[in-house]
Coordinates of C-alpha atoms in Angstrom, one line a residue:
X1 CA 0.0 0.0 0.0
X2 CA 1.3 3.5 -0.9
X3 CA 2.4 5.6 2.1
X4 CA 0.5 8.4 0.3
X5 CA -2.8 6.7 0.7
X6 CA -5.3 9.2 2.2
X7 CA -2.6 11.8 2.7
X8 CA -3.9 15.3 2.2
X9 CA -2.0 17.1 -0.5
X10 CA -2.3 20.9 -1.1
X11 CA -1.1 22.0 -4.6
X12 CA -0.9 25.6 -5.8
X13 CA -1.1 26.0 -9.6
X14 CA -1.2 28.4 -12.5
X15 CA -0.5 32.1 -12.5
X16 CA -1.8 34.9 -10.3
X17 CA -3.3 38.0 -11.8
X18 CA -2.7 41.4 -10.3
X19 CA -5.1 44.0 -11.6
X20 CA -4.0 47.5 -12.6
X21 CA -7.5 48.7 -13.6
X22 CA -10.6 46.9 -15.0
X23 CA -8.8 46.0 -18.3
X24 CA -5.1 45.7 -17.5
X25 CA -3.2 43.4 -15.2
X26 CA 0.3 41.9 -14.4
X27 CA 0.7 38.2 -14.7
X28 CA 2.9 35.5 -16.3
X29 CA 2.9 32.6 -18.7
X30 CA 2.0 29.7 -16.4
X31 CA -0.5 27.4 -17.9
X32 CA -1.3 25.2 -14.9
X33 CA -0.2 22.0 -16.7
X34 CA 2.4 21.1 -14.1
X35 CA -0.2 21.5 -11.3
X36 CA -2.6 19.3 -13.2
X37 CA 0.1 16.6 -13.7
X38 CA 0.8 16.7 -9.9
X39 CA -2.9 16.5 -9.1
X40 CA -3.3 13.5 -11.3
X41 CA -0.2 11.7 -10.0
X42 CA -0.9 12.2 -6.3
X43 CA -4.6 11.2 -6.8
X44 CA -3.5 8.0 -8.5
X45 CA -1.2 7.3 -5.5
X46 CA -4.3 7.5 -3.3
X47 CA -3.9 11.0 -1.8
X48 CA -6.7 13.4 -1.3
X49 CA -5.8 16.5 -3.4
X50 CA -6.8 20.1 -3.0
X51 CA -5.7 22.5 -5.8
X52 CA -5.6 26.3 -5.3
X53 CA -5.4 27.6 -8.8
X54 CA -5.1 30.9 -10.6
X55 CA -7.0 31.6 -13.9
X56 CA -6.2 28.8 -16.4
X57 CA -8.2 27.0 -19.1
X58 CA -7.5 23.5 -17.9
X59 CA -9.6 21.5 -15.4
X60 CA -8.2 19.7 -12.4
X61 CA -10.7 16.9 -12.6
X62 CA -8.6 14.5 -10.5
X63 CA -8.6 16.8 -7.4
X64 CA -10.9 16.2 -4.5
X65 CA -11.4 20.0 -4.3
X66 CA -10.4 22.9 -6.5
X67 CA -10.3 26.5 -5.1
X68 CA -10.2 29.1 -7.9
X69 CA -8.5 32.4 -7.1
X70 CA -7.2 35.4 -9.0
X71 CA -4.5 37.3 -7.0
X72 CA -1.5 36.3 -4.9
X73 CA -3.2 37.6 -1.8
X74 CA -6.3 35.4 -2.5
X75 CA -4.0 32.4 -3.0
X76 CA -2.2 33.2 0.2
X77 CA -5.4 33.3 2.2
X78 CA -6.7 30.1 0.6
X79 CA -3.4 28.3 1.4
X80 CA -3.4 29.5 5.0
X81 CA -6.9 28.1 5.4
X82 CA -6.0 24.7 4.0
X83 CA -2.4 24.2 5.2
X84 CA -3.1 23.0 8.8
X85 CA -5.0 20.0 7.5
X86 CA -2.4 19.2 4.7
X87 CA 0.3 16.5 5.0
X88 CA 2.1 17.7 1.9
X89 CA 2.1 21.2 0.3
X90 CA 3.4 21.7 -3.2
X91 CA 3.8 25.3 -4.2
X92 CA 3.8 24.9 -8.0
X93 CA 2.0 28.2 -8.9
X94 CA 3.9 31.0 -10.6
X95 CA 2.9 33.7 -8.1
X96 CA 3.6 37.3 -9.0
X97 CA 6.2 38.7 -6.6
X98 CA 4.7 42.2 -6.9
X99 CA 1.3 43.8 -7.5
X100 CA 0.3 47.4 -8.3
X101 CA 0.3 49.4 -5.2
X102 CA -2.9 51.1 -6.3
X103 CA -5.7 49.4 -8.2
X104 CA -7.8 51.8 -10.2
X105 CA -11.6 51.5 -10.4
X106 CA -11.9 52.8 -13.9
X107 CA -9.8 52.3 -17.0
X108 CA -6.8 54.5 -17.3
X109 CA -7.0 56.5 -20.5
X110 CA -4.1 57.1 -22.9
X111 CA -3.1 60.7 -23.0
X112 CA -5.3 61.7 -20.1
X113 CA -3.7 59.2 -17.7
X114 CA -0.2 59.0 -19.3
X115 CA 1.6 59.8 -16.1
X116 CA -0.2 57.0 -14.2
X117 CA 0.3 54.5 -17.0
X118 CA 4.0 55.2 -17.4
X119 CA 4.8 54.7 -13.8
X120 CA 2.8 51.8 -12.1
X121 CA 4.1 51.7 -8.5
X122 CA 4.5 48.2 -7.3
X123 CA 4.4 46.6 -3.8
X124 CA 5.4 43.1 -2.6
X125 CA 3.1 40.2 -2.5
X126 CA 3.2 37.8 0.5
X127 CA 5.7 34.9 0.1
X128 CA 3.4 31.9 0.2
X129 CA 6.0 29.2 0.2
X130 CA 8.1 30.8 2.9
X131 CA 5.1 31.4 5.1
X132 CA 3.9 27.8 4.9
X133 CA 7.4 26.4 5.5
X134 CA 7.9 28.7 8.5
X135 CA 4.7 27.3 10.1
X136 CA 5.0 23.6 9.1
X137 CA 5.2 21.0 11.8
X138 CA 7.5 18.0 11.9
X139 CA 5.0 15.8 10.1
X140 CA 4.4 18.2 7.2
X141 CA 6.4 18.2 4.0
X142 CA 6.7 21.4 1.9
X143 CA 7.8 21.5 -1.7
X144 CA 8.6 24.7 -3.7
X145 CA 9.0 25.3 -7.4
X146 CA 11.2 28.0 -8.8
X147 CA 11.6 29.3 -12.4
X148 CA 15.2 30.2 -13.2
X149 CA 17.0 31.5 -16.3
X150 CA 20.6 31.1 -15.0
X151 CA 22.6 29.3 -12.2
X152 CA 19.7 26.9 -11.8
X153 CA 21.3 24.6 -9.2
X154 CA 22.9 27.3 -7.2
X155 CA 19.6 29.3 -7.0
X156 CA 17.7 26.1 -6.1
X157 CA 20.0 25.4 -3.2
X158 CA 19.8 29.0 -2.0
X159 CA 16.0 29.0 -2.1
X160 CA 15.8 25.6 -0.3
X161 CA 17.6 27.3 2.6
X162 CA 16.0 30.7 2.4
X163 CA 12.5 29.4 2.1
X164 CA 13.0 26.6 4.8
X165 CA 11.3 24.0 2.7
X166 CA 12.0 20.3 2.3
X167 CA 12.4 20.2 -1.5
X168 CA 12.9 22.6 -4.4
X169 CA 12.0 21.8 -8.0
X170 CA 13.9 24.2 -10.2
X171 CA 12.9 24.7 -13.9
X172 CA 15.2 26.4 -16.4
X173 CA 12.7 28.7 -18.2
X174 CA 15.3 30.5 -20.4
X175 CA 14.6 30.7 -24.2
X176 CA 10.9 30.0 -23.9
X177 CA 11.3 26.6 -22.1
X178 CA 8.7 25.0 -19.9
X179 CA 5.9 27.6 -19.7
X180 CA 2.8 26.3 -21.5
X181 CA 4.6 23.3 -22.8
X182 CA 3.8 19.6 -22.2
X183 CA 7.5 18.7 -21.8
X184 CA 9.8 20.0 -19.1
X185 CA 13.2 19.5 -17.4
X186 CA 14.0 20.1 -13.7
X187 CA 16.6 19.8 -11.0
X188 CA 15.2 18.5 -7.7
X189 CA 17.1 19.6 -4.6
X190 CA 16.8 18.5 -1.0
X191 CA 19.2 18.8 1.9
X192 CA 20.7 15.4 1.1
X193 CA 20.3 15.0 -2.7
X194 CA 20.2 16.6 -6.1
X195 CA 18.3 14.8 -8.8
X196 CA 18.3 15.8 -12.5
X197 CA 15.2 15.3 -14.6
X198 CA 16.9 15.9 -17.9
X199 CA 13.8 15.9 -20.2
X200 CA 10.4 14.4 -20.3
X201 CA 6.7 15.2 -19.9
X202 CA 5.3 17.1 -17.0
X203 CA 3.3 13.9 -16.2
X204 CA 6.6 12.0 -15.9
X205 CA 8.1 14.6 -13.7
X206 CA 5.0 14.5 -11.5
X207 CA 5.4 10.7 -11.2
X208 CA 9.0 11.1 -10.2
X209 CA 8.1 13.6 -7.5
X210 CA 5.5 11.2 -6.1
X211 CA 8.2 8.6 -5.9
X212 CA 10.8 10.9 -4.3
X213 CA 8.4 12.5 -1.8
X214 CA 7.0 9.0 -0.9
X215 CA 10.6 7.9 -0.2
X216 CA 11.4 10.9 1.9
X217 CA 8.3 10.4 4.0
X218 CA 9.1 6.7 4.4
X219 CA 12.6 7.5 5.6
X220 CA 11.1 9.8 8.3
X221 CA 9.3 6.9 9.9
X222 CA 12.5 5.1 10.8

């Protein structure tokens, strides 16, 4: 029997959207495909999956529950509400680090509002991964994803430490890789190991993560 049977897995997925005005926003290219692959893989392993997702066109039909959000702050609140009951949290979403400091109620008009449009002041969003990791107990396992364009392994090791999580999955997203694609590559870093996933589908990477996390949890029981 899988040691993931009936484990509660919280997965964040997709992008966040940070509104400037009713027609403009800041976001990124995340498709939610990796989050769906993770939901499918952990569900097949017998886990109960809750997905907190930003706006995407795919459906997380294998999840027990899906919570749809728009902004990073909405994702943050949803994750805080779900985290205490989770055994495993996987922060796969591409969360916007910053949001507009002021959200305008009406559309900013070219020429009339050129000053506002040319200088959108930003403010930091909450760090979801770091917050969850900081509050995890000894029985919870927290995984973070990071998108890098250079020094992938060094940045992954640095984030593992700075975010206080159990595992980092680092994607090289330079030259249009990964975002929106079915295929991916990754470097998986823990305190004790570094695993290269050279190339394959996101479903294959999700299956590998199920295997590695299951092994890590099993080792904790001895």
